[in-house]
PDB file of C-alpha atoms in Angstrom:
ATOM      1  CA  UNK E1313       0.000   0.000   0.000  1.00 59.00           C
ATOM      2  CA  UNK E1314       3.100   2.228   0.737  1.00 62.00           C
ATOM      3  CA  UNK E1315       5.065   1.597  -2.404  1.00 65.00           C
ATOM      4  CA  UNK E1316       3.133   3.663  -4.458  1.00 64.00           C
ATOM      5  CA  UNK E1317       3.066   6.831  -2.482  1.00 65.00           C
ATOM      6  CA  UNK E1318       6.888   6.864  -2.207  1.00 63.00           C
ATOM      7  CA  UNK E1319       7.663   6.093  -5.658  1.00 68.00           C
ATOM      8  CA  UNK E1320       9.761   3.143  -5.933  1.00 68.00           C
ATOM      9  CA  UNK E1321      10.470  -0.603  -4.247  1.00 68.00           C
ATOM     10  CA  UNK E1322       9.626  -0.669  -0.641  1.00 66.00           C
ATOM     11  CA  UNK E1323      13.582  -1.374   0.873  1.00 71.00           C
ATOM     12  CA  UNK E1324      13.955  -2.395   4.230  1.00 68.00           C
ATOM     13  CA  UNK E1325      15.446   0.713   5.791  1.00 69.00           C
ATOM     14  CA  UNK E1326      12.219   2.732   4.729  1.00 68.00           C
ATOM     15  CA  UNK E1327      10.120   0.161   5.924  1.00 70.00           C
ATOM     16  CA  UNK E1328      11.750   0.086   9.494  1.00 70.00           C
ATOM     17  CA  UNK E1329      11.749   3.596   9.415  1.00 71.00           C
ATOM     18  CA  UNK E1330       7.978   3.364   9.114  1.00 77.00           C
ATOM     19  CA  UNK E1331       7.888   1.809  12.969  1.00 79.00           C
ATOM     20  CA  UNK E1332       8.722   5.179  14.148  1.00 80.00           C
ATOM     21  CA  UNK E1333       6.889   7.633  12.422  1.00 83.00           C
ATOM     22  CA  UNK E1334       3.913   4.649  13.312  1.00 84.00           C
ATOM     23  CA  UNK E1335       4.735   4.852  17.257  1.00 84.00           C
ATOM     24  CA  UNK E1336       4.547   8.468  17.012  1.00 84.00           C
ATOM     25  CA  UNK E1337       0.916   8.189  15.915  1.00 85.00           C
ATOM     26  CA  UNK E1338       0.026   5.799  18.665  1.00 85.00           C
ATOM     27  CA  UNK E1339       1.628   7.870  21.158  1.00 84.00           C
ATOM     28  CA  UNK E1340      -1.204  10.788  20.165  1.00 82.00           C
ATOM     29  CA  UNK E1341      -3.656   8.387  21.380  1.00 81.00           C
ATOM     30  CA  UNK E1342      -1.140   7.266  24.306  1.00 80.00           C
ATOM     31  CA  UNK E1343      -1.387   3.368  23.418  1.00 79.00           C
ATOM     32  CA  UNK E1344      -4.735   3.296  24.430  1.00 81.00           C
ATOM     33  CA  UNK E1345      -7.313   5.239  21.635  1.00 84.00           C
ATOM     34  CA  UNK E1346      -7.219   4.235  17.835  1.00 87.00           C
ATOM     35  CA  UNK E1347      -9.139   7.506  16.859  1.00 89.00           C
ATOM     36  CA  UNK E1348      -6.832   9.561  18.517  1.00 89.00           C
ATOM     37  CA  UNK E1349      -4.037   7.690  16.959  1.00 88.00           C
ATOM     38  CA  UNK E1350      -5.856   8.085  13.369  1.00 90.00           C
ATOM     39  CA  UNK E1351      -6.172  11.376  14.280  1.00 91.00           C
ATOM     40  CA  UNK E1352      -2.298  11.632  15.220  1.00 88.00           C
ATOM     41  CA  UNK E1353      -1.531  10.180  12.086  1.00 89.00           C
ATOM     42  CA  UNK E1354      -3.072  12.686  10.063  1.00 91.00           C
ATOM     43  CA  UNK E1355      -1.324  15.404  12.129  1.00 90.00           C
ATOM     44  CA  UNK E1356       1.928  14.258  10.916  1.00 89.00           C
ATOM     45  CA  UNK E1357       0.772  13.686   7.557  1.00 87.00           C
ATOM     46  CA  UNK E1358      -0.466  16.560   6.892  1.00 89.00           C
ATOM     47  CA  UNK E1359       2.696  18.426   9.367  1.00 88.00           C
ATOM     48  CA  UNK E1360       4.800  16.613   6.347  1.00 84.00           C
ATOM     49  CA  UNK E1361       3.199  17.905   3.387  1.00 83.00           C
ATOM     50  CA  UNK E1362       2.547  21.443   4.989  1.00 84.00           C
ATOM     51  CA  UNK E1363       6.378  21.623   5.613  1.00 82.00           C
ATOM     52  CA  UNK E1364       7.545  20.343   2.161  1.00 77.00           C
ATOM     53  CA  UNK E1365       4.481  23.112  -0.023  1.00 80.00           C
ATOM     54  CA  UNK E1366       5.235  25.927   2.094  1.00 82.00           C
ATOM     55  CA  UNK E1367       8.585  26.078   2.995  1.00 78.00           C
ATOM     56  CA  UNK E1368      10.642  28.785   1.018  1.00 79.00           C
ATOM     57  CA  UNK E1369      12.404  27.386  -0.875  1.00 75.00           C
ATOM     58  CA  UNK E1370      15.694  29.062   0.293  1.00 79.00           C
ATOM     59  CA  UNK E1371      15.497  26.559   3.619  1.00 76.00           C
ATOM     60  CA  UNK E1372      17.731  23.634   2.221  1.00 76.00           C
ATOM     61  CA  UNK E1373      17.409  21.587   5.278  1.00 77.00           C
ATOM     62  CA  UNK E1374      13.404  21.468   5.315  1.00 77.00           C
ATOM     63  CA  UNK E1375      13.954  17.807   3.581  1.00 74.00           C
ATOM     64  CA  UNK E1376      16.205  16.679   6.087  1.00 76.00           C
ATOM     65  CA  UNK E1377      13.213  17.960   8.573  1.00 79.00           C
ATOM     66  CA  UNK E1378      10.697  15.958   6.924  1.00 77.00           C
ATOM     67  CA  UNK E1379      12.499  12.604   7.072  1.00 76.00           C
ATOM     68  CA  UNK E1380      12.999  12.896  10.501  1.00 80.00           C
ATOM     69  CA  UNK E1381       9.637  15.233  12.134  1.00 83.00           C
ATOM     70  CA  UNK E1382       8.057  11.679  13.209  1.00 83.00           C
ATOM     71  CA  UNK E1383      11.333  11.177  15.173  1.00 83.00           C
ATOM     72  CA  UNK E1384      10.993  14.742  16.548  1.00 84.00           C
ATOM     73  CA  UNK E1385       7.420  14.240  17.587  1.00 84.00           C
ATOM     74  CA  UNK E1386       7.734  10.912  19.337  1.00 81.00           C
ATOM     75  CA  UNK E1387      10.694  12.539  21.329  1.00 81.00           C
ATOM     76  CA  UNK E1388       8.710  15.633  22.142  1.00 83.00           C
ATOM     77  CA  UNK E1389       5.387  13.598  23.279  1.00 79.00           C
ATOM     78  CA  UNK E1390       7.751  11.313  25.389  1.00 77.00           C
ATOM     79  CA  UNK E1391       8.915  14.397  27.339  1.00 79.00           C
ATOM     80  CA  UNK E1392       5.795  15.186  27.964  1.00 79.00           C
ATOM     81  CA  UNK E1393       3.608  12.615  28.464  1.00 73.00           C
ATOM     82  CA  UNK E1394       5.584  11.038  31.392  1.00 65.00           C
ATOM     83  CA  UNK E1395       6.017   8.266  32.046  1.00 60.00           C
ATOM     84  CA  UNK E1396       3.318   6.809  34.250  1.00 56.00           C
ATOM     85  CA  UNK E1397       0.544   8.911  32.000  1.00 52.00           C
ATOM     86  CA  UNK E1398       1.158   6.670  29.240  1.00 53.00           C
ATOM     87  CA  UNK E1399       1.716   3.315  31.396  1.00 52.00           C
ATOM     88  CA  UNK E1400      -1.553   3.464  32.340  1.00 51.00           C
ATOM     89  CA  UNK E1401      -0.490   3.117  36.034  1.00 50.00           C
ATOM     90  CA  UNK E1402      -4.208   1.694  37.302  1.00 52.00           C
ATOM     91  CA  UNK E1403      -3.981  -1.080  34.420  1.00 53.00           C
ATOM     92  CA  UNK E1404      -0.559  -2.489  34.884  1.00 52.00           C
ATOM     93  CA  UNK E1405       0.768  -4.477  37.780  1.00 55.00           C
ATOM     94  CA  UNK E1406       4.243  -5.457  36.190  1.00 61.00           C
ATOM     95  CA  UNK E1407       7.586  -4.431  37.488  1.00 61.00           C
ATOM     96  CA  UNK E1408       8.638  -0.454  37.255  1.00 65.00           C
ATOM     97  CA  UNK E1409      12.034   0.846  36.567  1.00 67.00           C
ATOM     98  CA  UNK E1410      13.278   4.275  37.833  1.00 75.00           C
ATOM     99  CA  UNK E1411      12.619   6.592  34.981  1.00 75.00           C
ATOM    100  CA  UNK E1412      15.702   9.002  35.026  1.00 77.00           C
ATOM    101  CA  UNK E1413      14.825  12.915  35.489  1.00 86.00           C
ATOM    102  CA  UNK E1414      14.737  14.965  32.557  1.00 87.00           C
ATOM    103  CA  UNK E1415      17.922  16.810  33.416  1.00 92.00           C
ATOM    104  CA  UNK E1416      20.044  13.470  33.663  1.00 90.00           C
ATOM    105  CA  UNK E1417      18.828  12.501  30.257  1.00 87.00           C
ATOM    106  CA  UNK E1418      19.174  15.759  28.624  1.00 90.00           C
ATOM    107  CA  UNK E1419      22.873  15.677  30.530  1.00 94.00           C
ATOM    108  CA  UNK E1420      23.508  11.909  28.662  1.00 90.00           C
ATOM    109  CA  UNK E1421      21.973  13.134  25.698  1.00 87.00           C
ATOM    110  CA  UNK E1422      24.455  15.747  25.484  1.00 92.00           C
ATOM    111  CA  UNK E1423      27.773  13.565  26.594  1.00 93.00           C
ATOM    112  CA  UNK E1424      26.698  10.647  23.794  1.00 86.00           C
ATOM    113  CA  UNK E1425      26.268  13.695  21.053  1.00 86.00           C
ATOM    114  CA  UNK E1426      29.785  15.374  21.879  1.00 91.00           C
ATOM    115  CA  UNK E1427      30.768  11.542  21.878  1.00 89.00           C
ATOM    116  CA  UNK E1428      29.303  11.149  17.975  1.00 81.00           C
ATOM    117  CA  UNK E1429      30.946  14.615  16.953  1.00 84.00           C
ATOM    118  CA  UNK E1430      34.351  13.595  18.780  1.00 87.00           C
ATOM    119  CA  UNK E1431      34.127  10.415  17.064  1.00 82.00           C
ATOM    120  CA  UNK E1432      33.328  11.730  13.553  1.00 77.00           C
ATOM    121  CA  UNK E1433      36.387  13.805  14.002  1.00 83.00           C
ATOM    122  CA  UNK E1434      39.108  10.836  14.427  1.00 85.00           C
ATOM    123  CA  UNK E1435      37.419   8.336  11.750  1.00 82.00           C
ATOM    124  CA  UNK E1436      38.270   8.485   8.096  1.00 82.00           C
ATOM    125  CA  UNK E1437      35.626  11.191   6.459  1.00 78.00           C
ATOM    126  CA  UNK E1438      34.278   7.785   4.013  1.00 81.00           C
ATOM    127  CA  UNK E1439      33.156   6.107   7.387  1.00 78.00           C
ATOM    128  CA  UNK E1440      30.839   9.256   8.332  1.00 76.00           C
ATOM    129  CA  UNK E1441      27.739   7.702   6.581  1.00 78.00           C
ATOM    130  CA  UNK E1442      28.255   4.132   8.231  1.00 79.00           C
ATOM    131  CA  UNK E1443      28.454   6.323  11.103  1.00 76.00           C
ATOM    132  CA  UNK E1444      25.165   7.728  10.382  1.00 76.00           C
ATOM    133  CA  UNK E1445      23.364   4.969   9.065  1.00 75.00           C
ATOM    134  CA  UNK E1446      24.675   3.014  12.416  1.00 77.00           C
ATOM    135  CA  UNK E1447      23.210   5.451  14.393  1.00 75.00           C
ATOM    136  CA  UNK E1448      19.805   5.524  12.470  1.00 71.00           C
ATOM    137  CA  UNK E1449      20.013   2.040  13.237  1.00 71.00           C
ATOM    138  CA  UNK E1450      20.206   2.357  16.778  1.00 74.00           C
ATOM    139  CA  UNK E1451      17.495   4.081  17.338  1.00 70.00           C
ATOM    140  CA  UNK E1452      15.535   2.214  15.467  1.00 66.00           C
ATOM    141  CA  UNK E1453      16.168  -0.886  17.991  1.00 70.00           C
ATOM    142  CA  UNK E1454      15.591   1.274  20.429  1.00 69.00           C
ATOM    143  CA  UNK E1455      11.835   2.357  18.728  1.00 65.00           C
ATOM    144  CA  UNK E1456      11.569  -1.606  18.874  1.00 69.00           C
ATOM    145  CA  UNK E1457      12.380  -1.489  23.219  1.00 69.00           C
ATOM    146  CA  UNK E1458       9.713   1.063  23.034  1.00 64.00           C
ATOM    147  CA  UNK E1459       7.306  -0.960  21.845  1.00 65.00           C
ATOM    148  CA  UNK E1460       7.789  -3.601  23.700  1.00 70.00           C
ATOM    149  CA  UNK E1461       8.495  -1.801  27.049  1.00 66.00           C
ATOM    150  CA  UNK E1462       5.875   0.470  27.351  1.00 64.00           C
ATOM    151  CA  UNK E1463       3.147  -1.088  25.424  1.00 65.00           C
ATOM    152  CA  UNK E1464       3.678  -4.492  26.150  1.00 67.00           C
ATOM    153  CA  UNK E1465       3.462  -5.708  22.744  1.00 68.00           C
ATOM    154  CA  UNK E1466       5.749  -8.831  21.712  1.00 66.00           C
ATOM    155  CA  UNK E1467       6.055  -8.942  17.719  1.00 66.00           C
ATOM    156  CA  UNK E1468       7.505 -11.193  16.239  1.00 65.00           C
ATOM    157  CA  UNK E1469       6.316 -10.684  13.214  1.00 68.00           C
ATOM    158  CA  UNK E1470      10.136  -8.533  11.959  1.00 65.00           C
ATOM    159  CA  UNK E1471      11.820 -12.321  13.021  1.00 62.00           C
ATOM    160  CA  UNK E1472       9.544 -14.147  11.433  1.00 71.00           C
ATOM    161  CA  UNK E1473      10.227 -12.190   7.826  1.00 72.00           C
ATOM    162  CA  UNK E1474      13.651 -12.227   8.879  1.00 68.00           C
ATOM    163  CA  UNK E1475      13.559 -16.391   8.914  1.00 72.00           C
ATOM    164  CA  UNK E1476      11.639 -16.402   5.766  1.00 80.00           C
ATOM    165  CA  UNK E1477      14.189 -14.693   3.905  1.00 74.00           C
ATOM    166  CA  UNK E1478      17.093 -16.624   5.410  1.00 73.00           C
ATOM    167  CA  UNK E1479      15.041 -19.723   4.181  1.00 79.00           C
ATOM    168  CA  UNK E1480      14.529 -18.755   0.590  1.00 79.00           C
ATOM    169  CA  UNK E1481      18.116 -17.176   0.490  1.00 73.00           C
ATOM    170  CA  UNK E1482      19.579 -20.776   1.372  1.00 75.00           C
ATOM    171  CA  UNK E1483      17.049 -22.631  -0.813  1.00 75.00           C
ATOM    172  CA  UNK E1484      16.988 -20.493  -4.016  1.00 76.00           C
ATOM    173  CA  UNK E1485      20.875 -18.853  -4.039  1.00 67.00           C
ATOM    174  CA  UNK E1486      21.236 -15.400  -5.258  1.00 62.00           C
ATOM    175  CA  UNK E1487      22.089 -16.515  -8.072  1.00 65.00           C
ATOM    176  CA  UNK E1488      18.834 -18.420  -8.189  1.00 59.00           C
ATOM    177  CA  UNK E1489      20.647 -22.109  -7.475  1.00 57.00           C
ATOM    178  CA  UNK E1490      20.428 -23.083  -3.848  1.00 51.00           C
TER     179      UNK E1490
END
């Protein structure tokens, strides 16, 4: 259903990718209302399109926004949702961790970024975009701890494509002989 709107083969990356901008919608309804997730969903549809027709078209990083405003909005609604708003504190009787403040996150935040620029500047300038994409990457899996942390949702379903492929990779080859 996706492949036509972006305009080419669905690849894995974008597909991952779509985990996050579809956790931000939930997180409008606060893992509990589908309309208000729907309705969440259009927000940041319609927050992409707005940004891309009526931007100026002087603002060269606007696409660079765009990929990554579902990213921004999940990390905005997480500060300020709190954390036992969106548990659902009444509903769950599972183990707790200690959430860290805001400051002490904002203060790791800062030491892992100066770690990623101080890093960037002692690897060879051809590495910078594994770099990147590693990074994209990681907080990805860490979408995926979401997920399964504070919603409680187990899915399998990424390991069980994952198999699948493995499976027909070993039986058919790339090549097309097993």
């Amino acid at each position: 259903l996706i492949t036509p709107i972006i305009g080419g083969p669905l690849e894995a990356n974008a597909l991952t990718l779509l985990v996050v901008d579809a956790f931000a919608a939930a997180l409008f309804g606060r893992l509990r209302s589908i309309p208000l997730t729907f309705l969440g969903a259009i927000v940041l549809g319609l927050a992409n399109s707005y940004l891309v027709g009526y931007a100026p078209t002087g603002w060269t990083w606007v696409s660079n926004l765009r990929q990554s405003l579902a990213m921004v909005v999940l990390f905005l609604l997480l500060l300020v949702l709190g954390h036992d708003r969106l548990r659902g504190v009444a509903t769950r009787s599972r183990e707790r961790y200690e959430v860290p403040t805001v400051r002490r996150a904002a203060l790791w935040g800062g030491v892992f970024v100066l770690a990623v620029l101080a890093f960037r500047q002692i690897i060879d300038p051809s590495s910078v975009g594994v770099l990147q994409l590693g990074i994209a990457f990681a907080v990805i899996a860490l979408s995926q701890t979401l997920l399964t942390g504070y919603a409680g949702e187990v899915n399998l379903a990424p390991l069980a494509f994952s198999a699948i492929a493995t499976i027909v990779a070993f039986h058919v080859g790339i090549e097309g002989a097993g």
